[in-house]
mmCIF file of the N, C-alpha and C atoms, coordinates in Angstrom:
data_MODEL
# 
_entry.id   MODEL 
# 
loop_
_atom_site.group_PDB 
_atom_site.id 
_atom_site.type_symbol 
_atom_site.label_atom_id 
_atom_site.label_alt_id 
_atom_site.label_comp_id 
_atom_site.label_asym_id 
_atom_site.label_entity_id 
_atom_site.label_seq_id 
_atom_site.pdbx_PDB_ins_code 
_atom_site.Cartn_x 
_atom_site.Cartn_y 
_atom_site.Cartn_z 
_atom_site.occupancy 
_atom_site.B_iso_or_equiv 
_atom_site.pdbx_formal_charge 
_atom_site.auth_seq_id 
_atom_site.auth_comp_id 
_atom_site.auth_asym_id 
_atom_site.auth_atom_id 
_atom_site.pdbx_PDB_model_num 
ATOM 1   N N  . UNK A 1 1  ? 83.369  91.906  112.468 1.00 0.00 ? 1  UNK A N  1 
ATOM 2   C CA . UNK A 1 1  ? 84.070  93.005  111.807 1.00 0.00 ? 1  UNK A CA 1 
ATOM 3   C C  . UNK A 1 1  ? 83.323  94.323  111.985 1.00 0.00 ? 1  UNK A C  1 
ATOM 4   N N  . UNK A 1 2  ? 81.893  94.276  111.798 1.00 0.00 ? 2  UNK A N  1 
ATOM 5   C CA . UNK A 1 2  ? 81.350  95.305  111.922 1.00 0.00 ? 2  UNK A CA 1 
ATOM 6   C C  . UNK A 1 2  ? 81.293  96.108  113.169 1.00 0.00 ? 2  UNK A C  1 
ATOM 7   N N  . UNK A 1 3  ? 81.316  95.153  114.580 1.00 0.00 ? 3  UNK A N  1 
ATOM 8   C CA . UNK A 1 3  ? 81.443  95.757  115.863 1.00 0.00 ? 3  UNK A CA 1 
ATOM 9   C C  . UNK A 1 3  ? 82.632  96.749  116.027 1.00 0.00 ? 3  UNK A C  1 
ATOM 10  N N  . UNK A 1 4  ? 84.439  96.003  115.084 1.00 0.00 ? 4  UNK A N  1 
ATOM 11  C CA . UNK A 1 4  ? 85.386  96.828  114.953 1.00 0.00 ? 4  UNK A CA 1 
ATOM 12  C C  . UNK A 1 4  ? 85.267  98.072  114.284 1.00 0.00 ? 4  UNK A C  1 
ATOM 13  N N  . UNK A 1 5  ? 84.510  98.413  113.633 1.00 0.00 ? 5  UNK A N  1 
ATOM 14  C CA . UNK A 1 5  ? 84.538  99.466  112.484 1.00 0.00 ? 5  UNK A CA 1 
ATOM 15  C C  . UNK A 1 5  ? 83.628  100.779 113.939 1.00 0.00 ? 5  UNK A C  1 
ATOM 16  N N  . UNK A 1 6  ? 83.280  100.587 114.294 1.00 0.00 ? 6  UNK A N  1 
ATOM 17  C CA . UNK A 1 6  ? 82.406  101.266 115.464 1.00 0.00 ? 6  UNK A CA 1 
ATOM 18  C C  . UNK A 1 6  ? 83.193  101.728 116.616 1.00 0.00 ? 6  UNK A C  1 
ATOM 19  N N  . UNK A 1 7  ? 84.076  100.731 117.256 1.00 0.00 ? 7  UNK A N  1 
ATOM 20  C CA . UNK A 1 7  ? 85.538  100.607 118.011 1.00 0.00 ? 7  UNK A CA 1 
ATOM 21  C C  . UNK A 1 7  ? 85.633  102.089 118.140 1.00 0.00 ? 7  UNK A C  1 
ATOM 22  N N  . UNK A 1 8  ? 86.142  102.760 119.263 1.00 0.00 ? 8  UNK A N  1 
ATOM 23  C CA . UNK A 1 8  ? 86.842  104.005 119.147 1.00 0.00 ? 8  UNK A CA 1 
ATOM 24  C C  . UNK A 1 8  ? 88.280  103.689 119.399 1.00 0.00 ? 8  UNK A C  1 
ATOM 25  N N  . UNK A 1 9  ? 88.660  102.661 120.061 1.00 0.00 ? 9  UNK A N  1 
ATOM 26  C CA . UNK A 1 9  ? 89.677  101.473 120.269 1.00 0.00 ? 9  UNK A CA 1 
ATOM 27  C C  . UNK A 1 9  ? 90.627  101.695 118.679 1.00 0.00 ? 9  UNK A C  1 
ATOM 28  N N  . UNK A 1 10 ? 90.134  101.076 118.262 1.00 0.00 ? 10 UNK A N  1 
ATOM 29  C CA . UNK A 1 10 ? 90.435  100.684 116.584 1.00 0.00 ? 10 UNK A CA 1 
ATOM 30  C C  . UNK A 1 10 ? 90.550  101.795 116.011 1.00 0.00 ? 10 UNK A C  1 
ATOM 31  N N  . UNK A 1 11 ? 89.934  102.956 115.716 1.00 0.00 ? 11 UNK A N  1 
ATOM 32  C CA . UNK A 1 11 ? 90.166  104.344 115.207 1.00 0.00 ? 11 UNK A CA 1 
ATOM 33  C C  . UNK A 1 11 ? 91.459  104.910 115.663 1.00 0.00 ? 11 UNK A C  1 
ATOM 34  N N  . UNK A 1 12 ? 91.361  104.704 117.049 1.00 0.00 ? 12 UNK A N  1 
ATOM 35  C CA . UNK A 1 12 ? 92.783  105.475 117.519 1.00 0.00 ? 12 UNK A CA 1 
ATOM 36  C C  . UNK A 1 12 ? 93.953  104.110 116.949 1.00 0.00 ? 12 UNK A C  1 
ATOM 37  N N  . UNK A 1 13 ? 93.658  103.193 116.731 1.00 0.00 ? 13 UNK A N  1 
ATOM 38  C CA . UNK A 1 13 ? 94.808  102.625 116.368 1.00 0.00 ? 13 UNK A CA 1 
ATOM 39  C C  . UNK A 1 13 ? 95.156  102.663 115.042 1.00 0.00 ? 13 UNK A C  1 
ATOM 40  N N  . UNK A 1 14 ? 94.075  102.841 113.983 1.00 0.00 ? 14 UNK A N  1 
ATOM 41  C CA . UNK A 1 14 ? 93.943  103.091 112.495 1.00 0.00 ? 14 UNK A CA 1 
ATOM 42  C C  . UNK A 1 14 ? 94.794  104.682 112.545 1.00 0.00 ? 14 UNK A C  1 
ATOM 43  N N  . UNK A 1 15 ? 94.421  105.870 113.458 1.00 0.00 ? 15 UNK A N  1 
ATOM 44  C CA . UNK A 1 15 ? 94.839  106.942 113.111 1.00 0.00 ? 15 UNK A CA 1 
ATOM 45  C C  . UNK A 1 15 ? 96.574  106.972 113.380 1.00 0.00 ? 15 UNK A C  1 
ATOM 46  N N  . UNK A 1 16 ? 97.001  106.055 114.280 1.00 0.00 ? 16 UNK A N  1 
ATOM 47  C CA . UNK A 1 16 ? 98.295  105.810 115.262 1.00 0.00 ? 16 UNK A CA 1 
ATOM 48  C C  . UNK A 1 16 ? 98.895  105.128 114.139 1.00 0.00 ? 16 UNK A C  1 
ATOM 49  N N  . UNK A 1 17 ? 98.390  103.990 113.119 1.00 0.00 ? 17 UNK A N  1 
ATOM 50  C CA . UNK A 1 17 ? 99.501  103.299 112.462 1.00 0.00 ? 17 UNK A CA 1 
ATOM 51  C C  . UNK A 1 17 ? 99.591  103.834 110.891 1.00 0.00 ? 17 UNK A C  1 
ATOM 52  N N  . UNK A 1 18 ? 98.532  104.547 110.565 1.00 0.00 ? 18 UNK A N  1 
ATOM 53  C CA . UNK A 1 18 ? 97.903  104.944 109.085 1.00 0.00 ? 18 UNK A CA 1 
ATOM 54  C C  . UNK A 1 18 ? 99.617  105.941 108.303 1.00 0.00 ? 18 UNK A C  1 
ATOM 55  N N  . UNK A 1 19 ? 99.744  106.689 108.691 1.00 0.00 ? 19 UNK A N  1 
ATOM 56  C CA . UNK A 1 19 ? 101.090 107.497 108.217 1.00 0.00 ? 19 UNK A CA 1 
ATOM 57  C C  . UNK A 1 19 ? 102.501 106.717 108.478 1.00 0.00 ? 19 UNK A C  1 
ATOM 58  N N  . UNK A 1 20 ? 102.551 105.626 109.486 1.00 0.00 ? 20 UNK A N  1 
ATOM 59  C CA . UNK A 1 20 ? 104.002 105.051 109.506 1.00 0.00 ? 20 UNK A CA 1 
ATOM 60  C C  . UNK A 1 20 ? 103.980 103.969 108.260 1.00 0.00 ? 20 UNK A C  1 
ATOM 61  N N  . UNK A 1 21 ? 102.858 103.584 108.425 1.00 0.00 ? 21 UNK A N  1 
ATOM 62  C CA . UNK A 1 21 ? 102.724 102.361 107.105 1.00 0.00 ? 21 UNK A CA 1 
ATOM 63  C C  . UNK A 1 21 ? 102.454 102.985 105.835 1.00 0.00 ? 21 UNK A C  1 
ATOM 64  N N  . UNK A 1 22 ? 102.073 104.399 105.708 1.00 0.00 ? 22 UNK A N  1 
ATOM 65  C CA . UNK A 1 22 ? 102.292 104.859 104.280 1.00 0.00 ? 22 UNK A CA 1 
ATOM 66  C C  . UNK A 1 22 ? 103.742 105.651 104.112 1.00 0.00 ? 22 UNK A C  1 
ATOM 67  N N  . UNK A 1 23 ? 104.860 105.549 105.037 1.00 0.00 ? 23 UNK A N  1 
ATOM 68  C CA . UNK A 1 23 ? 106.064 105.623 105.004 1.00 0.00 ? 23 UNK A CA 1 
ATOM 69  C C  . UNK A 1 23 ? 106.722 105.010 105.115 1.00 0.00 ? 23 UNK A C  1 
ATOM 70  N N  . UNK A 1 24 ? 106.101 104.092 105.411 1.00 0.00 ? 24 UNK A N  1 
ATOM 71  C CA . UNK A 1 24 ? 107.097 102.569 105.306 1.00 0.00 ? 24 UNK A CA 1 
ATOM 72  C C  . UNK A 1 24 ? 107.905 102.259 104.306 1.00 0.00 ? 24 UNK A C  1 
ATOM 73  N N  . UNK A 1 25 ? 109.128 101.920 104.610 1.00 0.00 ? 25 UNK A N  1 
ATOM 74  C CA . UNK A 1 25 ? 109.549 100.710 102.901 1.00 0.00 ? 25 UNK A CA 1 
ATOM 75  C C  . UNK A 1 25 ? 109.105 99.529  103.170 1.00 0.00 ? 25 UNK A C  1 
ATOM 76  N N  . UNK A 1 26 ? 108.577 98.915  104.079 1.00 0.00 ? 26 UNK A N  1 
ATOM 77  C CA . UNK A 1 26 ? 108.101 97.292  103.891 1.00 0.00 ? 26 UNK A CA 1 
ATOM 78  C C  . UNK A 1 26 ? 106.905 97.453  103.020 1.00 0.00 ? 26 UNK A C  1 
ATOM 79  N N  . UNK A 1 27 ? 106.540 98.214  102.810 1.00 0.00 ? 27 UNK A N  1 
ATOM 80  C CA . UNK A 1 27 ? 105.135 98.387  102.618 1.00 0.00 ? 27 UNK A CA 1 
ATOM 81  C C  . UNK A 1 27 ? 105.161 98.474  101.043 1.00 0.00 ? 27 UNK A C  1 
ATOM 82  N N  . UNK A 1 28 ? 105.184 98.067  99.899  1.00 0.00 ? 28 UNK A N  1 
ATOM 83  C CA . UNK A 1 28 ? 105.577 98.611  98.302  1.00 0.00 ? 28 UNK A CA 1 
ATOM 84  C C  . UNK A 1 28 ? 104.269 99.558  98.097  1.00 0.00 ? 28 UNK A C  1 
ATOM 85  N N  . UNK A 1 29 ? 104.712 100.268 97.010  1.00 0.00 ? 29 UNK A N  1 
ATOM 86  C CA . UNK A 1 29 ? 104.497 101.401 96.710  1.00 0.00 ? 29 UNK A CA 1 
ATOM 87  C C  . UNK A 1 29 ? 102.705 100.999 96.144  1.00 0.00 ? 29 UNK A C  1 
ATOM 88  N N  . UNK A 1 30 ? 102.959 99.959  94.931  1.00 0.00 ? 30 UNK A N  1 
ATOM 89  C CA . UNK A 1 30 ? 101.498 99.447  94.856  1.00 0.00 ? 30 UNK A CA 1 
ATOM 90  C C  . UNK A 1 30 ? 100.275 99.305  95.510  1.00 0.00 ? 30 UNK A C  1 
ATOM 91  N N  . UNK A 1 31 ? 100.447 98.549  96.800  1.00 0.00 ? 31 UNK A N  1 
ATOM 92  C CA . UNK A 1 31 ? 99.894  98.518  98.414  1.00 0.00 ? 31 UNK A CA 1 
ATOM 93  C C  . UNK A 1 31 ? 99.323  100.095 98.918  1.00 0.00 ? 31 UNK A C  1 
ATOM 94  N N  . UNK A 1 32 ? 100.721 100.672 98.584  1.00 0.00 ? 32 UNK A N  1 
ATOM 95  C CA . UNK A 1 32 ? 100.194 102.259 99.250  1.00 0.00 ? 32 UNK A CA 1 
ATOM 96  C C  . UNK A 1 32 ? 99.260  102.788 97.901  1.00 0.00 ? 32 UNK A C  1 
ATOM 97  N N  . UNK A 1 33 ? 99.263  102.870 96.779  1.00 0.00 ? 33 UNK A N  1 
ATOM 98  C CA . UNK A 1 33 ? 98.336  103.501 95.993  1.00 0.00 ? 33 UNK A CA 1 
ATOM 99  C C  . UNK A 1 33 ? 97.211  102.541 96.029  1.00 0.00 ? 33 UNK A C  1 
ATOM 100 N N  . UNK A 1 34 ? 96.994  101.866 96.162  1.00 0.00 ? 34 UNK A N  1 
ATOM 101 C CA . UNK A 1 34 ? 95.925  101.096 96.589  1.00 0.00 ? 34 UNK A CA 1 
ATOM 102 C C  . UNK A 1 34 ? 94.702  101.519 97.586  1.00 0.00 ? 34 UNK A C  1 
ATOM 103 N N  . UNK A 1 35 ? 95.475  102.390 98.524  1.00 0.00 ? 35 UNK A N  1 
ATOM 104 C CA . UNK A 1 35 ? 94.458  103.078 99.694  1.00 0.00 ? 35 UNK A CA 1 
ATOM 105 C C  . UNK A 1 35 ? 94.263  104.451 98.822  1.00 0.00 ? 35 UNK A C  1 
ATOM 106 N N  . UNK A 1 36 ? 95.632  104.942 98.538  1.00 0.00 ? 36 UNK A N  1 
ATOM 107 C CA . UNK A 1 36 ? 95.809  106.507 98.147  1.00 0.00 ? 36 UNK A CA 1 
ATOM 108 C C  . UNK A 1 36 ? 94.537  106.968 96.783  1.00 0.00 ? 36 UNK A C  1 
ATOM 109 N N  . UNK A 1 37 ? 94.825  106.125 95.890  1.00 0.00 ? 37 UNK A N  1 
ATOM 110 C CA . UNK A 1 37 ? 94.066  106.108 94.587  1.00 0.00 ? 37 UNK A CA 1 
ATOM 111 C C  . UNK A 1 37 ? 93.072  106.357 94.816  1.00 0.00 ? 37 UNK A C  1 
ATOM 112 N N  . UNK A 1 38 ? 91.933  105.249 95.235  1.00 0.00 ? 38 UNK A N  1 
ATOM 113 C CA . UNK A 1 38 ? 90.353  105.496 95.185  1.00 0.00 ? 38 UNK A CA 1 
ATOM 114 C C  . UNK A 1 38 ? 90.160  106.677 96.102  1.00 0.00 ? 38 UNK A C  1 
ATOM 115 N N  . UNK A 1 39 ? 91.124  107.140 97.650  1.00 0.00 ? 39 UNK A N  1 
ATOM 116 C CA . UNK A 1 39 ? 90.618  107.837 98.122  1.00 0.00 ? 39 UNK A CA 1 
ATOM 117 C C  . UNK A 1 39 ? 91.062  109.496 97.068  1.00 0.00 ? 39 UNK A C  1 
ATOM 118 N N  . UNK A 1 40 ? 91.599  109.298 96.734  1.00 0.00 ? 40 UNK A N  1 
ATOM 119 C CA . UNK A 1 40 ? 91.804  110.741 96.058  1.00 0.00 ? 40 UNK A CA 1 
ATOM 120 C C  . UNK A 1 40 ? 90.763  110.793 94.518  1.00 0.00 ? 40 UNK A C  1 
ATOM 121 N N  . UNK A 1 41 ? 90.944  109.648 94.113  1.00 0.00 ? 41 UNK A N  1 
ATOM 122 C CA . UNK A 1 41 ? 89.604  110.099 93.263  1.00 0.00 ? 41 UNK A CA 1 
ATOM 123 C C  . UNK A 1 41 ? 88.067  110.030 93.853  1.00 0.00 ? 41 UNK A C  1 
ATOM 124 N N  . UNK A 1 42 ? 87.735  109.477 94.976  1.00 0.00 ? 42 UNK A N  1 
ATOM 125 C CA . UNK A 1 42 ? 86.532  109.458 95.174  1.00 0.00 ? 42 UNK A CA 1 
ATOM 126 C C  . UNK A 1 42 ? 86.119  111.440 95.498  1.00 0.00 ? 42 UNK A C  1 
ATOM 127 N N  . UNK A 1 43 ? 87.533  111.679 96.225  1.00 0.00 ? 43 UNK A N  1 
ATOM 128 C CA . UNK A 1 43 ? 87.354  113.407 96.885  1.00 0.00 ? 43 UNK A CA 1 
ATOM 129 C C  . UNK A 1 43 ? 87.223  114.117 95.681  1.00 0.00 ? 43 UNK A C  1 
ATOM 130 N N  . UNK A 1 44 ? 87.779  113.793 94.516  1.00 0.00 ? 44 UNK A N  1 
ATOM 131 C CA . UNK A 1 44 ? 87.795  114.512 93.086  1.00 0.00 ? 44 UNK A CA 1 
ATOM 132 C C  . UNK A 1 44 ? 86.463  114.873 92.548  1.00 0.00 ? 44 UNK A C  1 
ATOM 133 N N  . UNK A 1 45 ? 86.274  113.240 92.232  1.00 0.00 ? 45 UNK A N  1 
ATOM 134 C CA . UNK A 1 45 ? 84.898  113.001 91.715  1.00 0.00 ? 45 UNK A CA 1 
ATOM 135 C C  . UNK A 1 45 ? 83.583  113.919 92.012  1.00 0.00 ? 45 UNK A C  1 
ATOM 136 N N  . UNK A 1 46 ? 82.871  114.156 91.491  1.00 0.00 ? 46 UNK A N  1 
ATOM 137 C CA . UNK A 1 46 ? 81.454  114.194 91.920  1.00 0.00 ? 46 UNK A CA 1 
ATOM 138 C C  . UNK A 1 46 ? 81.054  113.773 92.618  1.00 0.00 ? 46 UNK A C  1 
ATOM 139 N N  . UNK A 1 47 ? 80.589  113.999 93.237  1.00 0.00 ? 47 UNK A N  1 
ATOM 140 C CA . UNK A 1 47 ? 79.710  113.582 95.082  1.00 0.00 ? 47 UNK A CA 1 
ATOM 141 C C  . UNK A 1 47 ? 77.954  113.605 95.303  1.00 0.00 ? 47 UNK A C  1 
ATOM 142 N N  . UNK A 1 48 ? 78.007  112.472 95.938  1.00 0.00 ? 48 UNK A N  1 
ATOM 143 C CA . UNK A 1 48 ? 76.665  111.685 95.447  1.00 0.00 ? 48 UNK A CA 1 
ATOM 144 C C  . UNK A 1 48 ? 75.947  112.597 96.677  1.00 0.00 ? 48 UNK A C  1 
ATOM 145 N N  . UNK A 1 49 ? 76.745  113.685 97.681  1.00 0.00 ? 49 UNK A N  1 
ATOM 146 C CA . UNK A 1 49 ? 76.033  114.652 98.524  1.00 0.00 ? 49 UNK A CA 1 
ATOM 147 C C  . UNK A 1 49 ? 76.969  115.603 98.020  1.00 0.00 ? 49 UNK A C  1 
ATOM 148 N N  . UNK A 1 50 ? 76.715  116.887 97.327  1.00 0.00 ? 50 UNK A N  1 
ATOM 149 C CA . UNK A 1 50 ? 77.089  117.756 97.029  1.00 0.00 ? 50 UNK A CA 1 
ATOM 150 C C  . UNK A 1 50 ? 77.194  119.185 98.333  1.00 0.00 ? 50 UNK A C  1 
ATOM 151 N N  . UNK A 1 51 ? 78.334  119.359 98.659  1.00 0.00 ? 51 UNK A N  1 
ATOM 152 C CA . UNK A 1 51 ? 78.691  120.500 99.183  1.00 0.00 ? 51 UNK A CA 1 
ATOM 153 C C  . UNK A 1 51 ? 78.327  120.149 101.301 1.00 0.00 ? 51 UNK A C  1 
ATOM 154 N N  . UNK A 1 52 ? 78.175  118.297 100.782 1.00 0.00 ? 52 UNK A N  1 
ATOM 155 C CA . UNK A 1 52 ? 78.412  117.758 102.267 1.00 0.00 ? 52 UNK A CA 1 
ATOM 156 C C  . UNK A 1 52 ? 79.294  116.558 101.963 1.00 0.00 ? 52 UNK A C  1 
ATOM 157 N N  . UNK A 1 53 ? 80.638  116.973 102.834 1.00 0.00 ? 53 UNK A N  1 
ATOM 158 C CA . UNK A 1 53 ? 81.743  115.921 102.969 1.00 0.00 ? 53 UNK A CA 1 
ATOM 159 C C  . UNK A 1 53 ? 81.458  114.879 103.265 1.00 0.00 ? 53 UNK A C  1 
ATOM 160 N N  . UNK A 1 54 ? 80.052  114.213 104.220 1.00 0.00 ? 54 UNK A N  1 
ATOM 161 C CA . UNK A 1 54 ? 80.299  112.986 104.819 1.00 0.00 ? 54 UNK A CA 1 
ATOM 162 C C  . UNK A 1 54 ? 80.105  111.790 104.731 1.00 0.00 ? 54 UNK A C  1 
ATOM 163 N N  . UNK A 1 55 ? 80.043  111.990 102.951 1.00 0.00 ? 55 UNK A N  1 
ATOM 164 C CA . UNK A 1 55 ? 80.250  110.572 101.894 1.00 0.00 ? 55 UNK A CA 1 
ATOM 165 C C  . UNK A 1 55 ? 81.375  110.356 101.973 1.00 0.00 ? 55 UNK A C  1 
ATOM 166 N N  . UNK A 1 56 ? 82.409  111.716 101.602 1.00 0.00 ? 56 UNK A N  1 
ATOM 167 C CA . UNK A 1 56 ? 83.655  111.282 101.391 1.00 0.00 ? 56 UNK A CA 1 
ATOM 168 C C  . UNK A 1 56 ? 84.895  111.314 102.660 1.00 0.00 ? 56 UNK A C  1 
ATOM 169 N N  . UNK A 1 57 ? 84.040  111.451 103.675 1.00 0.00 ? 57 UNK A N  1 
ATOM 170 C CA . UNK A 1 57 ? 85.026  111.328 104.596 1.00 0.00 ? 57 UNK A CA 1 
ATOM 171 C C  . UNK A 1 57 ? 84.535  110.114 105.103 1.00 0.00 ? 57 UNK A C  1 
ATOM 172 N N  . UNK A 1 58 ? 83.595  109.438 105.430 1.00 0.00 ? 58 UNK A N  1 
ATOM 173 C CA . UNK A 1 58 ? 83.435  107.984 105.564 1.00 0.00 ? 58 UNK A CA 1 
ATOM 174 C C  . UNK A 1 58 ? 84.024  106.646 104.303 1.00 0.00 ? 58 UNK A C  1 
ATOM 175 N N  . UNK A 1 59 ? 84.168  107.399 103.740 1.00 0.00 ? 59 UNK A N  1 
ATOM 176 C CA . UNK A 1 59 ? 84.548  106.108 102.239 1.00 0.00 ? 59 UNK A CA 1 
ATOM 177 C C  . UNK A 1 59 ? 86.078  106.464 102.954 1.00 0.00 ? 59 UNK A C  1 
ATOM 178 N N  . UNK A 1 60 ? 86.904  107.428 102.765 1.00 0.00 ? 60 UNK A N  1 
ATOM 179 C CA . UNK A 1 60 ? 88.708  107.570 103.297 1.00 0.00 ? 60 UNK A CA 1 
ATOM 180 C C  . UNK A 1 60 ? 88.147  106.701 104.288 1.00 0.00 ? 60 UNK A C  1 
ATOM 181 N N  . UNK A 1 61 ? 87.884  107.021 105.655 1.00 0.00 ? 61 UNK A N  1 
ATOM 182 C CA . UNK A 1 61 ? 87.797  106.066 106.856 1.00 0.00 ? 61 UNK A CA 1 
ATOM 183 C C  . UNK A 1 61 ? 87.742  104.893 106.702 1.00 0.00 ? 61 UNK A C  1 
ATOM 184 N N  . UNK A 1 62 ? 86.771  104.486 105.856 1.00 0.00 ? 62 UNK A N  1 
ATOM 185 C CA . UNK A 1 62 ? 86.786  103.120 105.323 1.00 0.00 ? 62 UNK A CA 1 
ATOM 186 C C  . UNK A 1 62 ? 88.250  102.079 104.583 1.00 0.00 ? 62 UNK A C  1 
ATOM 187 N N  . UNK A 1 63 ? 88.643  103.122 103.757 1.00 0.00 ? 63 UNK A N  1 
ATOM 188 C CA . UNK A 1 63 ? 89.655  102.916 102.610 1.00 0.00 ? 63 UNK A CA 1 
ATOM 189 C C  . UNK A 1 63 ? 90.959  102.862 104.192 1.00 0.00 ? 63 UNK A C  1 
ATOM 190 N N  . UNK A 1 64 ? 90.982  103.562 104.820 1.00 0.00 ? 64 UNK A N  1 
ATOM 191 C CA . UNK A 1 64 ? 92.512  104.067 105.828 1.00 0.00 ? 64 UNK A CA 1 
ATOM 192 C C  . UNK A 1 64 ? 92.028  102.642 106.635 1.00 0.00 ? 64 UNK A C  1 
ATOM 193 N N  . UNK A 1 65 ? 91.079  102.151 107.266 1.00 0.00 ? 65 UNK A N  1 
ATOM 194 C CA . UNK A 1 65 ? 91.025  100.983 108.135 1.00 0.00 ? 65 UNK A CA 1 
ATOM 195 C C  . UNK A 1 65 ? 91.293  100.024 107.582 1.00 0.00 ? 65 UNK A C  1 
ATOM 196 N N  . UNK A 1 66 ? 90.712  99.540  106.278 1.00 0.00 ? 66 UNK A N  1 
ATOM 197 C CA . UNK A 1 66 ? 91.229  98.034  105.207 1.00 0.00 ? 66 UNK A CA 1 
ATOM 198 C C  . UNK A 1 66 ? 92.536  98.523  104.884 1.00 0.00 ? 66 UNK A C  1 
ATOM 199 N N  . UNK A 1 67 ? 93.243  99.753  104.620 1.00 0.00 ? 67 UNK A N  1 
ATOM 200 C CA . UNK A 1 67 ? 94.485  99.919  104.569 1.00 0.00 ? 67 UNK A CA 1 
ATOM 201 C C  . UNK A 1 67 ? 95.623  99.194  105.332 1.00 0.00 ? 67 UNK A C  1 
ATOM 202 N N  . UNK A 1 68 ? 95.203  99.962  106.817 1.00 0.00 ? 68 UNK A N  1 
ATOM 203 C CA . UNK A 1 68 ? 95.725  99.494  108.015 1.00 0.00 ? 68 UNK A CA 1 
ATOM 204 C C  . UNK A 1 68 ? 95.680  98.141  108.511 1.00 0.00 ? 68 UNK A C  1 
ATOM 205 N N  . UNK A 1 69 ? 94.677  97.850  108.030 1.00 0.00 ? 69 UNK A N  1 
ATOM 206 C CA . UNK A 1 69 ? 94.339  95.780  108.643 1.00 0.00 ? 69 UNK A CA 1 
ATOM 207 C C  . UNK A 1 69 ? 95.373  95.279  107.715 1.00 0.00 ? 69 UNK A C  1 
ATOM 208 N N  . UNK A 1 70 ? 94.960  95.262  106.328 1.00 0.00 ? 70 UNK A N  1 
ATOM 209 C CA . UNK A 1 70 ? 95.771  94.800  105.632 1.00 0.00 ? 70 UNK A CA 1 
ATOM 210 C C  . UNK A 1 70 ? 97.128  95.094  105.326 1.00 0.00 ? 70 UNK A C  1 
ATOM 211 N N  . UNK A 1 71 ? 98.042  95.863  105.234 1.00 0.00 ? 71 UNK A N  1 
ATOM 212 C CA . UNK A 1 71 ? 99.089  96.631  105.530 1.00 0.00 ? 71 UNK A CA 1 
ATOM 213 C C  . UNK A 1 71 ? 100.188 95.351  106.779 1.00 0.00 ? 71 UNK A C  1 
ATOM 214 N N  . UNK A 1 72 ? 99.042  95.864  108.003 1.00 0.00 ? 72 UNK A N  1 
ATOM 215 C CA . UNK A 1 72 ? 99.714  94.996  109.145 1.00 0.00 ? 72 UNK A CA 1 
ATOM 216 C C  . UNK A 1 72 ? 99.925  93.725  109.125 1.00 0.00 ? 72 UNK A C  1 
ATOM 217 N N  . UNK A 1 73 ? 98.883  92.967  108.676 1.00 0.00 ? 73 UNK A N  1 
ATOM 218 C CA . UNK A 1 73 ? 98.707  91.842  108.160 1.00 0.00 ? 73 UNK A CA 1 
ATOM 219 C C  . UNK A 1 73 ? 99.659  90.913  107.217 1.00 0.00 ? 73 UNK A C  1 
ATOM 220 N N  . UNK A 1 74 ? 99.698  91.726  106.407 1.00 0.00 ? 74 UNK A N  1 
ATOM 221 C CA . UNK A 1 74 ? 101.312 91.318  105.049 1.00 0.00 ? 74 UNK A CA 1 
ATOM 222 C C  . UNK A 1 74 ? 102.589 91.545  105.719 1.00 0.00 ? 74 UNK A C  1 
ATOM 223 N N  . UNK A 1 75 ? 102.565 92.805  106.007 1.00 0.00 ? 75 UNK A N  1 
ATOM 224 C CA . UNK A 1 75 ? 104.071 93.345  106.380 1.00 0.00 ? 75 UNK A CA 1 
ATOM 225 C C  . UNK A 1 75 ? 104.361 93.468  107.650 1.00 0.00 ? 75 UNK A C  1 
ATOM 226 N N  . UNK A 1 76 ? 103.657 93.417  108.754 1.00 0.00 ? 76 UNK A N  1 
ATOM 227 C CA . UNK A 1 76 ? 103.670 93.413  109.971 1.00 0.00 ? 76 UNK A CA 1 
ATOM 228 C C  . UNK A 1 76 ? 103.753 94.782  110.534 1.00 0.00 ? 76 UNK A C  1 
ATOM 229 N N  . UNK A 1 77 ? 103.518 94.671  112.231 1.00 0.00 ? 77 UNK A N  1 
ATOM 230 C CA . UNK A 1 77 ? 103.191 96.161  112.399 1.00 0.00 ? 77 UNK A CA 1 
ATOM 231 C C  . UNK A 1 77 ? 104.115 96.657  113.068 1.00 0.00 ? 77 UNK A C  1 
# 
């Protein structure tokens, strides 16, 4: 798993499927706040690097790839 997360392969496919599957109707709404939630409160929150994004743009990346695996996985791609 960890070799995938590195992938530039996999990024372009996370960035390619990430918006059709959060427009999806196969997809229920629960599923989609599931990615949406933590990533919008983690950007809210207080930041464990203040006035550097690249806590919180690696945690979304993180959150949008288990999105996307799982997403495809249930509902198909």
């Amino acid at each position: 798993m960890l070799k995938r997360i590195w992938s530039l392969r996999e990024w372009g496919h996370v960035f390619r499927r990430i918006i059709p599957l959060m427009l999806s109707s196969r997809v229920p709404l629960g599923e989609k706040l599931l990615f949406a939630l933590p990533a919008l409160i983690y950007w809210i929150a207080p930041d464990l690097l203040p006035f550097m994004p690249i806590d919180d743009i690696a945690f979304t990346l993180l959150l949008m790839n288990g999105f996307t695996n799982r997403a495809e996985r249930k509902y198909g791609g």
